[in-house]
């Protein structure tokens, strides 16, 4: 069963604008969430994470928001740059698990 | 380069052959994970090690798959009697042993094509 869902397979955004990527989860046991970025023929690269005790975490141009009641998180990229064009994966886990459950990914294309 | 490395990067084999992949984790990391990614999907957990102990195996890991981490450093993933459905990207990740909150760092992956 798919416990982590990214319902938008693709997103196109203009350079300099905001990219908003969404992720929903079904397992209420999840208490740690991560976003990874993946270029073709490379492994996923860690971007940013958030613990369930927080509702927001920022790192430079990247901000992750967590809404536990809605079981929803989002990644904001501001401003978007051409190098941000990649597939973005949302992942979730529990403090005792370790293994990550991934969504199917969102392909982001940043246009000039 | 102190990141996670995987070898080979690409492997093409014929159905029925055996293949083995290697992963070298970040040196101070005790935990090592294997994932499989197919086209259009996110990575799926296969198995993980803490030091040399294999602590969990996914139901995706059929009896044709075996993984080892003999000295708690590098790991190997072997697939026996490969099938076309085994074609995928096999990813390795490592982290420290403090638990699920630690970020997993991924290697570049091994792309397997079974003809």
PDB file of C-alpha atoms in Angstrom:
ATOM      1  CA  UNK A   1       0.000   0.000   0.000  1.00  0.00           C
ATOM      2  CA  UNK A   2       1.198   3.465  -0.846  1.00  0.00           C
ATOM      3  CA  UNK A   3       1.591   5.276   2.474  1.00  0.00           C
ATOM      4  CA  UNK A   4       3.246   8.346   0.990  1.00  0.00           C
ATOM      5  CA  UNK A   5       1.643  10.010  -2.014  1.00  0.00           C
ATOM      6  CA  UNK A   6       2.767  12.742  -4.335  1.00  0.00           C
ATOM      7  CA  UNK A   7      -0.239  13.362  -6.515  1.00  0.00           C
ATOM      8  CA  UNK A   8       1.377  15.773  -8.937  1.00  0.00           C
ATOM      9  CA  UNK A   9       3.720  13.912 -11.273  1.00  0.00           C
ATOM     10  CA  UNK A  10       5.032  17.136 -12.783  1.00  0.00           C
ATOM     11  CA  UNK A  11       5.327  20.848 -12.140  1.00  0.00           C
ATOM     12  CA  UNK A  12       6.487  23.611 -14.461  1.00  0.00           C
ATOM     13  CA  UNK A  13       7.521  26.952 -12.978  1.00  0.00           C
ATOM     14  CA  UNK A  14       9.211  30.076 -14.242  1.00  0.00           C
ATOM     15  CA  UNK A  15      12.661  30.981 -13.025  1.00  0.00           C
ATOM     16  CA  UNK A  16      12.449  33.297 -10.034  1.00  0.00           C
ATOM     17  CA  UNK A  17       8.948  32.190  -9.031  1.00  0.00           C
ATOM     18  CA  UNK A  18       7.945  29.906  -6.182  1.00  0.00           C
ATOM     19  CA  UNK A  19       7.746  26.118  -6.602  1.00  0.00           C
ATOM     20  CA  UNK A  20       5.331  24.335  -4.275  1.00  0.00           C
ATOM     21  CA  UNK A  21       5.481  20.567  -4.058  1.00  0.00           C
ATOM     22  CA  UNK A  22       2.914  18.600  -2.089  1.00  0.00           C
ATOM     23  CA  UNK A  23       2.968  15.295  -0.280  1.00  0.00           C
ATOM     24  CA  UNK A  24       0.300  13.387   1.657  1.00  0.00           C
ATOM     25  CA  UNK A  25       0.737  10.439   3.973  1.00  0.00           C
ATOM     26  CA  UNK A  26      -1.628   7.955   5.532  1.00  0.00           C
ATOM     27  CA  UNK A  27       0.367   6.386   8.375  1.00  0.00           C
ATOM     28  CA  UNK A  28      -0.079   8.432  11.566  1.00  0.00           C
ATOM     29  CA  UNK A  29       3.000   6.703  13.040  1.00  0.00           C
ATOM     30  CA  UNK A  30       5.306   8.679  10.756  1.00  0.00           C
ATOM     31  CA  UNK A  31       7.187  11.278  12.765  1.00  0.00           C
ATOM     32  CA  UNK A  32      10.049  12.307  10.517  1.00  0.00           C
ATOM     33  CA  UNK A  33       9.829  13.551   6.962  1.00  0.00           C
ATOM     34  CA  UNK A  34      12.448  14.263   4.331  1.00  0.00           C
ATOM     35  CA  UNK A  35      12.688  15.703   0.842  1.00  0.00           C
ATOM     36  CA  UNK A  36      15.202  14.409  -1.664  1.00  0.00           C
ATOM     37  CA  UNK A  37      16.126  15.702  -5.091  1.00  0.00           C
ATOM     38  CA  UNK A  38      17.202  13.392  -7.898  1.00  0.00           C
ATOM     39  CA  UNK A  39      18.894  14.076 -11.192  1.00  0.00           C
ATOM     40  CA  UNK A  40      18.857  11.411 -13.941  1.00  0.00           C
ATOM     41  CA  UNK A  41      21.435   8.658 -13.468  1.00  0.00           C
ATOM     42  CA  UNK A  42      22.266   9.830  -9.939  1.00  0.00           C
ATOM     43  CA  UNK A  43      21.158   8.790  -6.491  1.00  0.00           C
ATOM     44  CA  UNK A  44      18.753  10.934  -4.446  1.00  0.00           C
ATOM     45  CA  UNK A  45      20.349  13.928  -2.714  1.00  0.00           C
ATOM     46  CA  UNK A  46      19.035  15.040   0.683  1.00  0.00           C
ATOM     47  CA  UNK A  47      17.462  18.499   0.703  1.00  0.00           C
ATOM     48  CA  UNK A  48      15.653  19.160   3.955  1.00  0.00           C
ATOM     49  CA  UNK A  49      13.822  17.341   6.735  1.00  0.00           C
ATOM     50  CA  UNK A  50      11.283  18.029   9.456  1.00  0.00           C
ATOM     51  CA  UNK A  51      10.340  16.321  12.680  1.00  0.00           C
ATOM     52  CA  UNK A  52       6.697  15.950  13.681  1.00  0.00           C
ATOM     53  CA  UNK A  53       7.257  18.235  16.665  1.00  0.00           C
ATOM     54  CA  UNK A  54       7.705  21.138  14.259  1.00  0.00           C
ATOM     55  CA  UNK A  55       5.454  22.633  11.621  1.00  0.00           C
ATOM     56  CA  UNK A  56       8.095  24.464   9.609  1.00  0.00           C
ATOM     57  CA  UNK A  57      11.756  24.142   8.774  1.00  0.00           C
ATOM     58  CA  UNK A  58      13.821  26.449   6.570  1.00  0.00           C
ATOM     59  CA  UNK A  59      17.161  26.033   4.867  1.00  0.00           C
ATOM     60  CA  UNK A  60      18.080  28.776   2.457  1.00  0.00           C
ATOM     61  CA  UNK A  61      15.686  28.746  -0.488  1.00  0.00           C
ATOM     62  CA  UNK A  62      13.940  25.611   0.799  1.00  0.00           C
ATOM     63  CA  UNK A  63      11.141  25.544   3.359  1.00  0.00           C
ATOM     64  CA  UNK A  64       9.146  22.507   4.417  1.00  0.00           C
ATOM     65  CA  UNK A  65       5.742  22.850   6.074  1.00  0.00           C
ATOM     66  CA  UNK A  66       4.062  20.050   8.013  1.00  0.00           C
ATOM     67  CA  UNK A  67       0.337  19.872   8.775  1.00  0.00           C
ATOM     68  CA  UNK A  68      -0.058  16.826  11.013  1.00  0.00           C
ATOM     69  CA  UNK A  69      -3.826  17.032  11.308  1.00  0.00           C
ATOM     70  CA  UNK A  70      -4.155  16.913   7.529  1.00  0.00           C
ATOM     71  CA  UNK A  71      -1.262  14.444   7.147  1.00  0.00           C
ATOM     72  CA  UNK A  72       0.187  16.802   4.570  1.00  0.00           C
ATOM     73  CA  UNK A  73       3.539  18.376   3.932  1.00  0.00           C
ATOM     74  CA  UNK A  74       4.803  20.742   1.305  1.00  0.00           C
ATOM     75  CA  UNK A  75       8.146  21.946   0.020  1.00  0.00           C
ATOM     76  CA  UNK A  76       8.532  25.546  -1.080  1.00  0.00           C
ATOM     77  CA  UNK A  77      11.454  26.611  -3.246  1.00  0.00           C
ATOM     78  CA  UNK A  78      11.935  30.363  -3.504  1.00  0.00           C
ATOM     79  CA  UNK A  79      13.185  31.612  -5.876  1.00  0.00           C
ATOM     80  CA  UNK A  80      13.235  28.725  -8.324  1.00  0.00           C
ATOM     81  CA  UNK A  81      16.387  28.358 -10.391  1.00  0.00           C
ATOM     82  CA  UNK A  82      17.135  26.330 -13.551  1.00  0.00           C
ATOM     83  CA  UNK A  83      19.367  23.997 -11.528  1.00  0.00           C
ATOM     84  CA  UNK A  84      16.312  23.041  -9.477  1.00  0.00           C
ATOM     85  CA  UNK A  85      14.956  21.086 -12.442  1.00  0.00           C
ATOM     86  CA  UNK A  86      14.899  17.517 -11.124  1.00  0.00           C
ATOM     87  CA  UNK A  87      12.611  14.900  -9.604  1.00  0.00           C
ATOM     88  CA  UNK A  88      11.694  15.598  -5.980  1.00  0.00           C
ATOM     89  CA  UNK A  89      10.793  12.786  -3.615  1.00  0.00           C
ATOM     90  CA  UNK A  90       8.989  13.067  -0.337  1.00  0.00           C
ATOM     91  CA  UNK A  91       9.914  10.379   2.229  1.00  0.00           C
ATOM     92  CA  UNK A  92       8.654   9.462   5.676  1.00  0.00           C
ATOM     93  CA  UNK A  93       9.767   7.262   8.530  1.00  0.00           C
ATOM     94  CA  UNK A  94       9.431   6.751  12.278  1.00  0.00           C
ATOM     95  CA  UNK A  95      12.105   7.248  14.910  1.00  0.00           C
ATOM     96  CA  UNK A  96      12.209   3.519  15.537  1.00  0.00           C
ATOM     97  CA  UNK A  97      12.017   2.382  11.890  1.00  0.00           C
ATOM     98  CA  UNK A  98      14.884   3.938  10.024  1.00  0.00           C
ATOM     99  CA  UNK A  99      13.726   2.702   6.620  1.00  0.00           C
ATOM    100  CA  UNK A 100      12.190   5.351   4.402  1.00  0.00           C
ATOM    101  CA  UNK A 101       8.845   5.214   2.624  1.00  0.00           C
ATOM    102  CA  UNK A 102       8.961   7.297  -0.548  1.00  0.00           C
ATOM    103  CA  UNK A 103       6.354   8.934  -2.694  1.00  0.00           C
ATOM    104  CA  UNK A 104       6.418   8.475  -6.459  1.00  0.00           C
ATOM    105  CA  UNK A 105       8.102  11.815  -7.057  1.00  0.00           C
ATOM    106  CA  UNK A 106       7.319  15.118  -8.771  1.00  0.00           C
ATOM    107  CA  UNK A 107       9.254  16.188 -11.861  1.00  0.00           C
ATOM    108  CA  UNK A 108      10.016  19.916 -11.608  1.00  0.00           C
ATOM    109  CA  UNK A 109      10.962  21.899 -14.682  1.00  0.00           C
ATOM    110  CA  UNK A 110      12.127  25.480 -14.193  1.00  0.00           C
ATOM    111  CA  UNK A 111      11.836  27.525 -17.368  1.00  0.00           C
ATOM    112  CA  UNK A 112      13.733  30.746 -18.141  1.00  0.00           C
TER     113      UNK A 112
ATOM    114  CA  UNK B   1      35.333  11.655  -2.097  1.00  0.00           C
ATOM    115  CA  UNK B   2      33.787  10.485   1.162  1.00  0.00           C
ATOM    116  CA  UNK B   3      30.279   9.784  -0.124  1.00  0.00           C
ATOM    117  CA  UNK B   4      28.519   6.471  -0.692  1.00  0.00           C
ATOM    118  CA  UNK B   5      29.885   4.593  -3.690  1.00  0.00           C
ATOM    119  CA  UNK B   6      28.358   1.763  -5.682  1.00  0.00           C
ATOM    120  CA  UNK B   7      29.827  -0.584  -8.229  1.00  0.00           C
ATOM    121  CA  UNK B   8      29.099  -1.233 -11.018  1.00  0.00           C
ATOM    122  CA  UNK B   9      27.063   1.754 -12.174  1.00  0.00           C
ATOM    123  CA  UNK B  10      25.451  -0.256 -14.934  1.00  0.00           C
ATOM    124  CA  UNK B  11      24.949  -3.970 -15.432  1.00  0.00           C
ATOM    125  CA  UNK B  12      23.362  -5.709 -18.380  1.00  0.00           C
ATOM    126  CA  UNK B  13      22.751  -9.402 -18.011  1.00  0.00           C
ATOM    127  CA  UNK B  14      20.758 -12.188 -19.560  1.00  0.00           C
ATOM    128  CA  UNK B  15      17.803 -13.738 -17.824  1.00  0.00           C
ATOM    129  CA  UNK B  16      18.859 -16.554 -15.555  1.00  0.00           C
ATOM    130  CA  UNK B  17      22.329 -15.186 -14.794  1.00  0.00           C
ATOM    131  CA  UNK B  18      23.507 -14.195 -11.331  1.00  0.00           C
ATOM    132  CA  UNK B  19      24.645 -10.646 -10.576  1.00  0.00           C
ATOM    133  CA  UNK B  20      26.325  -9.029  -7.577  1.00  0.00           C
ATOM    134  CA  UNK B  21      26.448  -5.360  -6.638  1.00  0.00           C
ATOM    135  CA  UNK B  22      28.708  -3.673  -4.137  1.00  0.00           C
ATOM    136  CA  UNK B  23      28.101  -0.674  -1.877  1.00  0.00           C
ATOM    137  CA  UNK B  24      30.719   1.205   0.132  1.00  0.00           C
ATOM    138  CA  UNK B  25      29.045   3.435   2.733  1.00  0.00           C
ATOM    139  CA  UNK B  26      30.354   6.594   4.330  1.00  0.00           C
ATOM    140  CA  UNK B  27      33.104   5.332   6.623  1.00  0.00           C
ATOM    141  CA  UNK B  28      31.672   6.303  10.013  1.00  0.00           C
ATOM    142  CA  UNK B  29      28.137   5.123   9.198  1.00  0.00           C
ATOM    143  CA  UNK B  30      26.929   1.977  10.954  1.00  0.00           C
ATOM    144  CA  UNK B  31      23.630   1.565   9.136  1.00  0.00           C
ATOM    145  CA  UNK B  32      23.403   0.564   5.498  1.00  0.00           C
ATOM    146  CA  UNK B  33      20.210   0.331   3.469  1.00  0.00           C
ATOM    147  CA  UNK B  34      19.345  -1.154   0.072  1.00  0.00           C
ATOM    148  CA  UNK B  35      16.460   0.200  -1.997  1.00  0.00           C
ATOM    149  CA  UNK B  36      15.135  -0.570  -5.460  1.00  0.00           C
ATOM    150  CA  UNK B  37      13.659   2.018  -7.795  1.00  0.00           C
ATOM    151  CA  UNK B  38      11.664   1.271 -10.926  1.00  0.00           C
ATOM    152  CA  UNK B  39      10.601   3.758 -13.572  1.00  0.00           C
ATOM    153  CA  UNK B  40       8.097   6.306 -12.370  1.00  0.00           C
ATOM    154  CA  UNK B  41       8.251   5.159  -8.759  1.00  0.00           C
ATOM    155  CA  UNK B  42      10.077   6.215  -5.658  1.00  0.00           C
ATOM    156  CA  UNK B  43      12.725   3.991  -4.078  1.00  0.00           C
ATOM    157  CA  UNK B  44      11.360   0.952  -2.238  1.00  0.00           C
ATOM    158  CA  UNK B  45      13.060  -0.474   0.838  1.00  0.00           C
ATOM    159  CA  UNK B  46      14.689  -3.899   0.432  1.00  0.00           C
ATOM    160  CA  UNK B  47      16.831  -4.520   3.514  1.00  0.00           C
ATOM    161  CA  UNK B  48      19.134  -2.890   6.040  1.00  0.00           C
ATOM    162  CA  UNK B  49      22.144  -3.654   8.196  1.00  0.00           C
ATOM    163  CA  UNK B  50      23.370  -2.280  11.453  1.00  0.00           C
ATOM    164  CA  UNK B  51      27.066  -3.070  11.427  1.00  0.00           C
ATOM    165  CA  UNK B  52      27.212  -6.649  10.111  1.00  0.00           C
ATOM    166  CA  UNK B  53      23.739  -7.670  11.312  1.00  0.00           C
ATOM    167  CA  UNK B  54      20.904  -7.762   8.790  1.00  0.00           C
ATOM    168  CA  UNK B  55      18.010  -6.448  10.856  1.00  0.00           C
ATOM    169  CA  UNK B  56      15.107  -6.302   8.421  1.00  0.00           C
ATOM    170  CA  UNK B  57      14.168  -7.645   5.013  1.00  0.00           C
ATOM    171  CA  UNK B  58      11.260  -6.469   2.903  1.00  0.00           C
ATOM    172  CA  UNK B  59       8.822  -8.942   1.397  1.00  0.00           C
ATOM    173  CA  UNK B  60      10.133  -7.569  -1.914  1.00  0.00           C
ATOM    174  CA  UNK B  61      13.344  -9.453  -1.202  1.00  0.00           C
ATOM    175  CA  UNK B  62      12.552 -12.899  -2.612  1.00  0.00           C
ATOM    176  CA  UNK B  63      14.725 -15.915  -1.906  1.00  0.00           C
ATOM    177  CA  UNK B  64      16.671 -15.148  -5.092  1.00  0.00           C
ATOM    178  CA  UNK B  65      18.071 -12.061  -3.366  1.00  0.00           C
ATOM    179  CA  UNK B  66      20.745 -12.143  -0.709  1.00  0.00           C
ATOM    180  CA  UNK B  67      22.622  -9.324   0.959  1.00  0.00           C
ATOM    181  CA  UNK B  68      25.678  -9.382   3.171  1.00  0.00           C
ATOM    182  CA  UNK B  69      27.814  -6.972   5.105  1.00  0.00           C
ATOM    183  CA  UNK B  70      30.508  -9.287   6.409  1.00  0.00           C
ATOM    184  CA  UNK B  71      32.733  -6.889   8.321  1.00  0.00           C
ATOM    185  CA  UNK B  72      30.295  -4.108   8.928  1.00  0.00           C
ATOM    186  CA  UNK B  73      31.827  -2.004   6.175  1.00  0.00           C
ATOM    187  CA  UNK B  74      30.927  -2.612   2.518  1.00  0.00           C
ATOM    188  CA  UNK B  75      27.855  -4.591   1.511  1.00  0.00           C
ATOM    189  CA  UNK B  76      26.968  -6.812  -1.430  1.00  0.00           C
ATOM    190  CA  UNK B  77      23.576  -7.540  -2.940  1.00  0.00           C
ATOM    191  CA  UNK B  78      23.332 -10.686  -5.054  1.00  0.00           C
ATOM    192  CA  UNK B  79      20.463 -11.637  -7.324  1.00  0.00           C
ATOM    193  CA  UNK B  80      20.380 -15.236  -8.490  1.00  0.00           C
ATOM    194  CA  UNK B  81      18.580 -16.456 -11.620  1.00  0.00           C
ATOM    195  CA  UNK B  82      17.710 -12.927 -12.698  1.00  0.00           C
ATOM    196  CA  UNK B  83      14.310 -12.214 -14.225  1.00  0.00           C
ATOM    197  CA  UNK B  84      13.231  -9.343 -16.451  1.00  0.00           C
ATOM    198  CA  UNK B  85      11.215  -7.965 -13.547  1.00  0.00           C
ATOM    199  CA  UNK B  86      14.465  -7.435 -11.644  1.00  0.00           C
ATOM    200  CA  UNK B  87      15.407  -4.632 -14.045  1.00  0.00           C
ATOM    201  CA  UNK B  88      15.623  -1.525 -11.865  1.00  0.00           C
ATOM    202  CA  UNK B  89      17.970   0.942 -10.200  1.00  0.00           C
ATOM    203  CA  UNK B  90      19.434  -0.520  -7.020  1.00  0.00           C
ATOM    204  CA  UNK B  91      20.305   2.169  -4.501  1.00  0.00           C
ATOM    205  CA  UNK B  92      22.405   1.970  -1.378  1.00  0.00           C
ATOM    206  CA  UNK B  93      22.222   4.486   1.471  1.00  0.00           C
ATOM    207  CA  UNK B  94      24.044   4.861   4.764  1.00  0.00           C
ATOM    208  CA  UNK B  95      23.523   6.683   8.042  1.00  0.00           C
ATOM    209  CA  UNK B  96      24.792   6.623  11.600  1.00  0.00           C
ATOM    210  CA  UNK B  97      23.256   4.292  14.170  1.00  0.00           C
ATOM    211  CA  UNK B  98      21.402   6.894  16.173  1.00  0.00           C
ATOM    212  CA  UNK B  99      18.157   5.855  14.593  1.00  0.00           C
ATOM    213  CA  UNK B 100      15.453   6.889  12.208  1.00  0.00           C
ATOM    214  CA  UNK B 101      16.037  10.602  12.474  1.00  0.00           C
ATOM    215  CA  UNK B 102      19.410  10.466  10.842  1.00  0.00           C
ATOM    216  CA  UNK B 103      19.592  11.489   7.224  1.00  0.00           C
ATOM    217  CA  UNK B 104      20.265   8.692   4.786  1.00  0.00           C
ATOM    218  CA  UNK B 105      22.866   9.513   2.166  1.00  0.00           C
ATOM    219  CA  UNK B 106      22.497   7.706  -1.114  1.00  0.00           C
ATOM    220  CA  UNK B 107      25.007   6.381  -3.581  1.00  0.00           C
ATOM    221  CA  UNK B 108      24.664   6.867  -7.349  1.00  0.00           C
ATOM    222  CA  UNK B 109      22.954   3.504  -7.799  1.00  0.00           C
ATOM    223  CA  UNK B 110      23.483   0.463  -9.990  1.00  0.00           C
ATOM    224  CA  UNK B 111      21.182   0.248 -12.988  1.00  0.00           C
ATOM    225  CA  UNK B 112      20.386  -3.376 -13.804  1.00  0.00           C
ATOM    226  CA  UNK B 113      18.962  -4.394 -17.165  1.00  0.00           C
ATOM    227  CA  UNK B 114      17.902  -8.006 -17.581  1.00  0.00           C
ATOM    228  CA  UNK B 115      17.467  -9.058 -21.208  1.00  0.00           C
TER     229      UNK B 115
END
